[in-house]
Amino acid sequence: MESRDIFSSVLRPLYGVDDTQYSIQRVLNNINALFCVSSSSLSLRISNTKKPVDLICHTGVDSFFSDFYLKKRSYHDPISERVTRYELDTGFTMADLCNQDPEWGKVHRSSFQSFGYKDALLVNFYSQNGDRGILAVRSDPRRGEFKVADSDTISQLSPLLRTALHVHLQLCNQSLNETDVPDAFSNSATAIINISKSGRLIKMNSEGHGILVREDGILLQKNHIKMQDSHSHFQFKKSLVDIFTATNQYTKLIKVQRDRDRFYLVRIVANNSISSNDHNATLIICDPFHNVRSESILCTLFNLTLREANVATHLGNGSKLSDIATQNGVSINTVKSQRNIIYEKIGIRNQIQLVRIVCYLEIIVETEIQTLHENKWISSSLHDSIFQN
């Protein structure tokens, strides 16, 4: 579990022998520190069919959350078909829980989903016999109580946390194989680096070239890939050994530290050819802190339609209602209606809040991107920040 995903270090206190409530508080501290969340709350519930274990612990929430959560799960299973699931190869063991029930502890899949609350995020851990543990995380308990009518989003979570989760789920659920890798090289939004079994550079796309040139956490040393952070480099080398010695082809996801506050999510895809000795791997590098330039991220994070995302982007860039109406060929009342829907879905009250979100995500207005001689260019100084190679 240690190098499997972005939350391995955040959830580490749960695997120790500390008091459960103290462990949960440490998890909250980690969430706050890593994702710049003002305050968090978490409840943990794990049950087993043979020997029920109930470790509900609420921190930072009142009884309303507990009562509503227990009532809701009695008639509505929070685990739905929309849940994104991914495998955890090693599973994890909670010391206290396994001491009570040695047969519990191995968790073979997990998922993230919104739980029908405006600012709640649910992390489900499944045991091999179908039981589950649940981590319910809120970004700020001071924002108000949970309500049934709240939209099914995680809109109140911090933009940094939402973006990191979005990236994390994308990495965990891409089903890449050898035939997919060449196509991935055409994607300029993700850094792709192809290396040999020893870590020697074979080829890379433009984003990968930019990272190596800037030596931004990952550099080239004697034509071999090296992580600047020593612990990250150890995990990288260990991952290469693991994927090339495995009998079945699989991938590993590691966190590569760039500096104190920033990191990459790196998925290592093994391209093992049994019929030859031509073993190589592909590094798919995603930067959760990189400028998000697509309106589609608003659709993903806030459940907006493409039209709503377009309007939200213009509002977030300071456009007036009349200008948006003229550009889209609709009435001001139509734009006002769209604006109100956007505010409700995102969970904000005014344009200033939307401007802060869009500026934080650095989503660029579509009209600022123009085409000249079949080459895309960005007006003003935005060019360097978008095309960094």
GROMACS .gro file of C-alpha atoms in nm:
model
  389
    1MET     CA    1   0.000   0.000   0.000
    2GLU     CA    2   0.290   0.233   0.074
    3SER     CA    3   0.350   0.345  -0.282
    4ARG     CA    4   0.013   0.258  -0.431
    5ASP     CA    5  -0.168   0.589  -0.430
    6ILE     CA    6  -0.180   0.949  -0.325
    7PHE     CA    7  -0.349   0.875   0.008
    8SER     CA    8  -0.102   0.616   0.136
    9SER     CA    9   0.079   0.865   0.359
   10VAL     CA   10  -0.244   1.038   0.459
   11LEU     CA   11  -0.405   0.717   0.584
   12ARG     CA   12  -0.090   0.572   0.738
   13PRO     CA   13  -0.196   0.643   1.101
   14LEU     CA   14  -0.490   0.404   1.059
   15TYR     CA   15  -0.250   0.113   1.018
   16GLY     CA   16  -0.069   0.176   1.345
   17VAL     CA   17  -0.138   0.064   1.700
   18ASP     CA   18  -0.247   0.404   1.829
   19ASP     CA   19  -0.587   0.469   1.981
   20THR     CA   20  -0.847   0.478   1.704
   21GLN     CA   21  -0.970   0.829   1.777
   22TYR     CA   22  -0.614   0.960   1.794
   23SER     CA   23  -0.534   0.786   1.465
   24ILE     CA   24  -0.833   0.951   1.298
   25GLN     CA   25  -0.728   1.293   1.422
   26ARG     CA   26  -0.383   1.235   1.276
   27VAL     CA   27  -0.545   1.143   0.944
   28LEU     CA   28  -0.738   1.470   0.954
   29ASN     CA   29  -0.417   1.660   1.023
   30ASN     CA   30  -0.258   1.491   0.723
   31ILE     CA   31  -0.552   1.579   0.499
   32ASN     CA   32  -0.537   1.940   0.610
   33ALA     CA   33  -0.162   1.962   0.556
   34LEU     CA   34  -0.149   1.785   0.220
   35PHE     CA   35  -0.455   1.936   0.055
   36CYS     CA   36  -0.468   2.278   0.223
   37VAL     CA   37  -0.816   2.210   0.364
   38SER     CA   38  -0.926   2.446   0.638
   39SER     CA   39  -1.082   2.172   0.849
   40SER     CA   40  -1.191   1.813   0.803
   41SER     CA   41  -1.402   1.555   0.972
   42LEU     CA   42  -1.407   1.183   0.936
   43SER     CA   43  -1.605   0.883   1.050
   44LEU     CA   44  -1.486   0.526   1.028
   45ARG     CA   45  -1.721   0.231   1.020
   46ILE     CA   46  -1.608  -0.124   0.955
   47SER     CA   47  -1.829  -0.431   0.986
   48ASN     CA   48  -1.771  -0.802   0.942
   49THR     CA   49  -2.036  -1.067   0.889
   50LYS     CA   50  -1.875  -1.326   1.117
   51LYS     CA   51  -1.788  -1.095   1.401
   52PRO     CA   52  -1.932  -0.744   1.369
   53VAL     CA   53  -1.687  -0.468   1.453
   54ASP     CA   54  -1.824  -0.117   1.486
   55LEU     CA   55  -1.560   0.155   1.508
   56ILE     CA   56  -1.765   0.467   1.447
   57CYS     CA   57  -1.569   0.775   1.546
   58HIS     CA   58  -1.688   1.126   1.461
   59THR     CA   59  -1.448   1.416   1.476
   60GLY     CA   60  -1.571   1.765   1.403
   61VAL     CA   61  -1.931   1.672   1.322
   62ASP     CA   62  -2.241   1.666   1.539
   63SER     CA   63  -2.500   1.395   1.601
   64PHE     CA   64  -2.698   1.501   1.293
   65PHE     CA   65  -2.432   1.352   1.070
   66SER     CA   66  -2.428   1.026   1.262
   67ASP     CA   67  -2.808   0.990   1.272
   68PHE     CA   68  -2.859   1.082   0.909
   69TYR     CA   69  -2.576   0.857   0.795
   70LEU     CA   70  -2.710   0.555   0.985
   71LYS     CA   71  -3.066   0.612   0.861
   72LYS     CA   72  -2.953   0.666   0.505
   73ARG     CA   73  -2.751   0.347   0.485
   74SER     CA   74  -3.050   0.146   0.612
   75TYR     CA   75  -3.249   0.211   0.297
   76HIS     CA   76  -2.990   0.334   0.051
   77ASP     CA   77  -2.660   0.164  -0.010
   78PRO     CA   78  -2.400   0.435  -0.067
   79ILE     CA   79  -2.212   0.201  -0.299
   80SER     CA   80  -2.360   0.239  -0.646
   81GLU     CA   81  -2.270   0.143  -1.001
   82ARG     CA   82  -2.121   0.488  -1.048
   83VAL     CA   83  -1.854   0.420  -0.790
   84THR     CA   84  -1.504   0.415  -0.930
   85ARG     CA   85  -1.316   0.109  -0.809
   86TYR     CA   86  -0.953   0.009  -0.830
   87GLU     CA   87  -0.739  -0.273  -0.701
   88LEU     CA   88  -0.502  -0.244  -0.407
   89ASP     CA   89  -0.250  -0.520  -0.462
   90THR     CA   90  -0.129  -0.559  -0.104
   91GLY     CA   91  -0.433  -0.454   0.096
   92PHE     CA   92  -0.387  -0.316   0.444
   93THR     CA   93  -0.427  -0.424   0.802
   94MET     CA   94  -0.561  -0.215   1.087
   95ALA     CA   95  -0.384  -0.341   1.396
   96ASP     CA   96  -0.671  -0.296   1.644
   97LEU     CA   97  -0.926  -0.451   1.412
   98CYS     CA   98  -0.714  -0.749   1.318
   99ASN     CA   99  -0.639  -0.820   1.682
  100GLN     CA  100  -1.014  -0.854   1.742
  101ASP     CA  101  -1.079  -1.054   1.428
  102PRO     CA  102  -0.774  -1.209   1.258
  103GLU     CA  103  -0.980  -1.299   0.950
  104TRP     CA  104  -1.048  -0.931   0.878
  105GLY     CA  105  -0.795  -0.690   0.742
  106LYS     CA  106  -0.716  -0.781   0.383
  107VAL     CA  107  -0.886  -0.523   0.167
  108HIS     CA  108  -0.881  -0.605  -0.201
  109ARG     CA  109  -1.049  -0.307  -0.358
  110SER     CA  110  -1.141   0.048  -0.273
  111SER     CA  111  -1.334   0.338  -0.419
  112PHE     CA  112  -1.403   0.707  -0.394
  113GLN     CA  113  -1.745   0.857  -0.443
  114SER     CA  114  -1.968   1.142  -0.342
  115PHE     CA  115  -2.223   1.033  -0.084
  116GLY     CA  116  -2.510   1.263  -0.177
  117TYR     CA  117  -2.379   1.543   0.042
  118LYS     CA  118  -2.262   1.875  -0.088
  119ASP     CA  119  -1.925   1.865   0.086
  120ALA     CA  120  -1.872   1.501   0.175
  121LEU     CA  121  -1.637   1.251   0.019
  122LEU     CA  122  -1.670   0.881   0.085
  123VAL     CA  123  -1.384   0.632   0.069
  124ASN     CA  124  -1.502   0.271   0.073
  125PHE     CA  125  -1.275  -0.022   0.161
  126TYR     CA  126  -1.407  -0.367   0.068
  127SER     CA  127  -1.306  -0.691   0.237
  128GLN     CA  128  -1.280  -1.014   0.041
  129ASN     CA  129  -1.612  -1.136   0.179
  130GLY     CA  130  -1.797  -0.821   0.083
  131ASP     CA  131  -1.790  -0.623   0.407
  132ARG     CA  132  -1.662  -0.270   0.397
  133GLY     CA  133  -1.508   0.015   0.587
  134ILE     CA  134  -1.603   0.372   0.518
  135LEU     CA  135  -1.408   0.693   0.560
  136ALA     CA  136  -1.638   0.993   0.528
  137VAL     CA  137  -1.441   1.313   0.486
  138ARG     CA  138  -1.578   1.667   0.498
  139SER     CA  139  -1.375   1.969   0.401
  140ASP     CA  140  -1.530   2.209   0.651
  141PRO     CA  141  -1.792   2.115   0.912
  142ARG     CA  142  -1.871   2.483   0.966
  143ARG     CA  143  -2.039   2.511   0.628
  144GLY     CA  144  -2.364   2.364   0.760
  145GLU     CA  145  -2.544   2.037   0.808
  146PHE     CA  146  -2.587   1.760   0.556
  147LYS     CA  147  -2.923   1.764   0.381
  148VAL     CA  148  -3.095   1.505   0.164
  149ALA     CA  149  -3.156   1.770  -0.100
  150ASP     CA  150  -2.788   1.849  -0.138
  151SER     CA  151  -2.651   1.777  -0.482
  152ASP     CA  152  -2.448   1.463  -0.544
  153THR     CA  153  -2.112   1.638  -0.575
  154ILE     CA  154  -1.801   1.703  -0.375
  155SER     CA  155  -1.812   2.068  -0.469
  156GLN     CA  156  -1.725   2.207  -0.126
  157LEU     CA  157  -1.398   2.019  -0.104
  158SER     CA  158  -1.099   2.239  -0.169
  159PRO     CA  159  -1.009   2.282  -0.539
  160LEU     CA  160  -0.667   2.130  -0.472
  161LEU     CA  161  -0.820   1.819  -0.315
  162ARG     CA  162  -1.080   1.786  -0.590
  163THR     CA  163  -0.819   1.818  -0.862
  164ALA     CA  164  -0.584   1.572  -0.695
  165LEU     CA  165  -0.867   1.321  -0.654
  166HIS     CA  166  -0.971   1.364  -1.014
  167VAL     CA  167  -0.615   1.299  -1.130
  168HIS     CA  168  -0.580   1.007  -0.890
  169LEU     CA  169  -0.895   0.835  -1.016
  170GLN     CA  170  -0.793   0.888  -1.376
  171LEU     CA  171  -0.459   0.721  -1.310
  172CYS     CA  172  -0.611   0.435  -1.114
  173ASN     CA  173  -0.870   0.353  -1.376
  174GLN     CA  174  -0.686   0.384  -1.703
  175SER     CA  175  -0.661   0.036  -1.853
  176LEU     CA  176  -0.343   0.072  -2.052
  177ASN     CA  177  -0.168  -0.203  -2.242
  178GLU     CA  178   0.107  -0.214  -2.501
  179THR     CA  179  -0.121  -0.106  -2.784
  180ASP     CA  180  -0.246   0.195  -2.587
  181VAL     CA  181   0.095   0.342  -2.511
  182PRO     CA  182   0.180   0.480  -2.859
  183ASP     CA  183  -0.152   0.668  -2.867
  184ALA     CA  184  -0.079   0.809  -2.523
  185PHE     CA  185   0.233   0.978  -2.663
  186SER     CA  186   0.012   1.210  -2.867
  187ASN     CA  187  -0.148   1.349  -2.551
  188SER     CA  188   0.038   1.671  -2.474
  189ALA     CA  189  -0.154   1.724  -2.148
  190THR     CA  190   0.019   1.430  -1.979
  191ALA     CA  191   0.392   1.369  -1.958
  192ILE     CA  192   0.484   1.034  -2.113
  193ILE     CA  193   0.834   0.891  -2.080
  194ASN     CA  194   0.937   0.551  -2.216
  195ILE     CA  195   1.232   0.387  -2.040
  196SER     CA  196   1.423   0.061  -2.046
  197LYS     CA  197   1.434  -0.193  -1.766
  198SER     CA  198   1.735  -0.014  -1.616
  199GLY     CA  199   1.570   0.329  -1.635
  200ARG     CA  200   1.746   0.442  -1.954
  201LEU     CA  201   1.550   0.699  -2.153
  202ILE     CA  202   1.405   0.567  -2.480
  203LYS     CA  203   1.161   0.839  -2.587
  204MET     CA  204   0.927   1.100  -2.445
  205ASN     CA  205   0.655   1.343  -2.546
  206SER     CA  206   0.678   1.721  -2.524
  207GLU     CA  207   0.546   1.740  -2.168
  208GLY     CA  208   0.799   1.481  -2.055
  209HIS     CA  209   1.075   1.673  -2.229
  210GLY     CA  210   0.969   1.989  -2.048
  211ILE     CA  211   0.990   1.824  -1.706
  212LEU     CA  212   1.338   1.685  -1.774
  213VAL     CA  213   1.467   2.015  -1.913
  214ARG     CA  214   1.340   2.206  -1.611
  215GLU     CA  215   1.464   1.930  -1.377
  216ASP     CA  216   1.137   1.974  -1.194
  217GLY     CA  217   1.149   1.676  -0.957
  218ILE     CA  218   1.261   1.439  -1.233
  219LEU     CA  219   1.586   1.472  -1.423
  220LEU     CA  220   1.809   1.291  -1.670
  221GLN     CA  221   2.142   1.166  -1.533
  222LYS     CA  222   2.372   0.987  -1.777
  223ASN     CA  223   2.069   0.926  -1.999
  224HIS     CA  224   1.886   0.754  -1.711
  225ILE     CA  225   1.575   0.880  -1.531
  226LYS     CA  226   1.639   0.996  -1.175
  227MET     CA  227   1.400   1.135  -0.915
  228GLN     CA  228   1.548   1.429  -0.724
  229ASP     CA  229   1.386   1.322  -0.397
  230SER     CA  230   1.582   1.026  -0.258
  231HIS     CA  231   1.279   0.846  -0.113
  232SER     CA  232   1.086   0.890  -0.438
  233HIS     CA  233   1.383   0.757  -0.635
  234PHE     CA  234   1.400   0.451  -0.409
  235GLN     CA  235   1.028   0.387  -0.466
  236PHE     CA  236   1.081   0.434  -0.840
  237LYS     CA  237   1.367   0.182  -0.858
  238LYS     CA  238   1.178  -0.063  -0.637
  239SER     CA  239   0.871  -0.032  -0.860
  240LEU     CA  240   1.078  -0.111  -1.168
  241VAL     CA  241   1.210  -0.425  -1.002
  242ASP     CA  242   0.860  -0.526  -0.894
  243ILE     CA  243   0.691  -0.484  -1.231
  244PHE     CA  244   0.967  -0.660  -1.425
  245THR     CA  245   0.985  -0.957  -1.189
  246ALA     CA  246   0.608  -1.007  -1.166
  247THR     CA  247   0.460  -1.308  -1.342
  248ASN     CA  248   0.155  -1.110  -1.452
  249GLN     CA  249   0.172  -0.773  -1.621
  250TYR     CA  250   0.053  -0.493  -1.396
  251THR     CA  251   0.116  -0.129  -1.316
  252LYS     CA  252   0.231   0.064  -1.012
  253LEU     CA  253   0.133   0.410  -0.898
  254ILE     CA  254   0.385   0.611  -0.697
  255LYS     CA  255   0.404   0.963  -0.559
  256VAL     CA  256   0.716   1.153  -0.666
  257GLN     CA  257   0.796   1.445  -0.439
  258ARG     CA  258   0.910   1.762  -0.619
  259ASP     CA  259   0.948   1.994  -0.322
  260ARG     CA  260   0.792   2.029   0.021
  261ASP     CA  261   0.438   2.091  -0.103
  262ARG     CA  262   0.420   1.959  -0.459
  263PHE     CA  263   0.442   1.613  -0.611
  264TYR     CA  264   0.372   1.412  -0.924
  265LEU     CA  265   0.151   1.108  -0.957
  266VAL     CA  266   0.346   0.863  -1.170
  267ARG     CA  267   0.194   0.549  -1.313
  268ILE     CA  268   0.450   0.293  -1.429
  269VAL     CA  269   0.318   0.064  -1.702
  270ALA     CA  270   0.527  -0.246  -1.772
  271ASN     CA  271   0.559  -0.341  -2.138
  272ASN     CA  272   0.689  -0.695  -2.089
  273SER     CA  273   0.729  -0.906  -2.397
  274ILE     CA  274   0.751  -1.273  -2.302
  275SER     CA  275   0.874  -1.373  -2.646
  276SER     CA  276   1.180  -1.147  -2.627
  277ASN     CA  277   1.412  -0.975  -2.386
  278ASP     CA  278   1.293  -0.632  -2.499
  279HIS     CA  279   1.153  -0.517  -2.164
  280ASN     CA  280   1.062  -0.153  -2.120
  281ALA     CA  281   0.820   0.058  -1.922
  282THR     CA  282   0.618   0.373  -1.972
  283LEU     CA  283   0.597   0.647  -1.711
  284ILE     CA  284   0.266   0.836  -1.720
  285ILE     CA  285   0.332   1.150  -1.519
  286CYS     CA  286   0.048   1.369  -1.401
  287ASP     CA  287   0.087   1.693  -1.209
  288PRO     CA  288  -0.210   1.768  -0.979
  289PHE     CA  289  -0.073   2.121  -0.939
  290HIS     CA  290  -0.041   2.194  -1.309
  291ASN     CA  291  -0.269   2.456  -1.463
  292VAL     CA  292  -0.604   2.301  -1.551
  293ARG     CA  293  -0.697   2.449  -1.887
  294SER     CA  294  -1.004   2.254  -1.991
  295GLU     CA  295  -1.364   2.347  -1.922
  296SER     CA  296  -1.437   1.975  -1.898
  297ILE     CA  297  -1.277   1.970  -1.552
  298LEU     CA  298  -1.571   2.181  -1.433
  299CYS     CA  299  -1.808   1.917  -1.569
  300THR     CA  300  -1.621   1.648  -1.380
  301LEU     CA  301  -1.582   1.831  -1.052
  302PHE     CA  302  -1.920   1.999  -1.030
  303ASN     CA  303  -2.147   1.788  -1.252
  304LEU     CA  304  -2.198   2.078  -1.495
  305THR     CA  305  -2.312   2.040  -1.854
  306LEU     CA  306  -2.076   2.159  -2.127
  307ARG     CA  307  -2.287   2.472  -2.180
  308GLU     CA  308  -2.290   2.544  -1.806
  309ALA     CA  309  -1.913   2.491  -1.789
  310ASN     CA  310  -1.867   2.740  -2.074
  311VAL     CA  311  -2.082   3.000  -1.899
  312ALA     CA  312  -1.904   2.933  -1.567
  313THR     CA  313  -1.565   2.982  -1.732
  314HIS     CA  314  -1.666   3.318  -1.878
  315LEU     CA  315  -1.819   3.431  -1.549
  316GLY     CA  316  -1.507   3.314  -1.369
  317ASN     CA  317  -1.296   3.522  -1.604
  318GLY     CA  318  -1.500   3.832  -1.520
  319SER     CA  319  -1.731   3.844  -1.823
  320LYS     CA  320  -2.061   4.030  -1.795
  321LEU     CA  321  -2.398   3.859  -1.836
  322SER     CA  322  -2.477   4.076  -2.138
  323ASP     CA  323  -2.151   3.982  -2.311
  324ILE     CA  324  -2.213   3.610  -2.255
  325ALA     CA  325  -2.570   3.645  -2.382
  326THR     CA  326  -2.453   3.822  -2.698
  327GLN     CA  327  -2.180   3.568  -2.765
  328ASN     CA  328  -2.412   3.269  -2.718
  329GLY     CA  329  -2.705   3.430  -2.899
  330VAL     CA  330  -2.944   3.401  -2.605
  331SER     CA  331  -3.125   3.639  -2.374
  332ILE     CA  332  -2.982   3.777  -2.052
  333ASN     CA  333  -3.256   3.594  -1.861
  334THR     CA  334  -3.134   3.265  -2.007
  335VAL     CA  335  -2.780   3.339  -1.891
  336LYS     CA  336  -2.911   3.438  -1.548
  337SER     CA  337  -3.094   3.105  -1.524
  338GLN     CA  338  -2.777   2.918  -1.623
  339ARG     CA  339  -2.578   3.121  -1.371
  340ASN     CA  340  -2.818   3.032  -1.089
  341ILE     CA  341  -2.796   2.662  -1.176
  342ILE     CA  342  -2.415   2.686  -1.178
  343TYR     CA  343  -2.409   2.855  -0.838
  344GLU     CA  344  -2.638   2.586  -0.695
  345LYS     CA  345  -2.432   2.297  -0.832
  346ILE     CA  346  -2.102   2.443  -0.718
  347GLY     CA  347  -2.241   2.556  -0.386
  348ILE     CA  348  -2.154   2.925  -0.411
  349ARG     CA  349  -2.355   3.246  -0.391
  350ASN     CA  350  -2.188   3.506  -0.610
  351GLN     CA  351  -1.957   3.566  -0.903
  352ILE     CA  352  -1.662   3.658  -0.683
  353GLN     CA  353  -1.658   3.305  -0.541
  354LEU     CA  354  -1.673   3.163  -0.893
  355VAL     CA  355  -1.387   3.388  -1.002
  356ARG     CA  356  -1.176   3.254  -0.716
  357ILE     CA  357  -1.245   2.893  -0.816
  358VAL     CA  358  -1.180   2.947  -1.187
  359CYS     CA  359  -0.867   3.151  -1.116
  360TYR     CA  360  -0.746   2.884  -0.874
  361LEU     CA  361  -0.791   2.617  -1.140
  362GLU     CA  362  -0.656   2.862  -1.400
  363ILE     CA  363  -0.912   2.767  -1.662
  364ILE     CA  364  -0.863   2.980  -1.970
  365VAL     CA  365  -1.153   3.128  -2.163
  366GLU     CA  366  -1.200   2.943  -2.491
  367THR     CA  367  -1.192   3.266  -2.695
  368GLU     CA  368  -0.835   3.336  -2.584
  369ILE     CA  369  -0.715   3.034  -2.781
  370GLN     CA  370  -0.674   3.108  -3.152
  371THR     CA  371  -0.540   2.921  -3.451
  372LEU     CA  372  -0.271   3.064  -3.676
  373HIS     CA  373  -0.130   2.865  -3.970
  374GLU     CA  374  -0.263   2.545  -3.812
  375ASN     CA  375  -0.058   2.605  -3.497
  376LYS     CA  376  -0.230   2.691  -3.169
  377TRP     CA  377  -0.103   2.999  -2.994
  378ILE     CA  378  -0.214   3.180  -2.684
  379SER     CA  379  -0.240   3.557  -2.670
  380SER     CA  380  -0.030   3.762  -2.425
  381SER     CA  381   0.198   3.597  -2.169
  382LEU     CA  382  -0.019   3.287  -2.127
  383HIS     CA  383   0.176   3.108  -2.398
  384ASP     CA  384   0.477   3.026  -2.181
  385SER     CA  385   0.269   2.893  -1.894
  386ILE     CA  386   0.074   2.657  -2.119
  387PHE     CA  387   0.336   2.536  -2.366
  388GLN     CA  388   0.638   2.491  -2.143
  389ASN     CA  389   0.884   2.325  -2.371
   0.00000   0.00000   0.00000
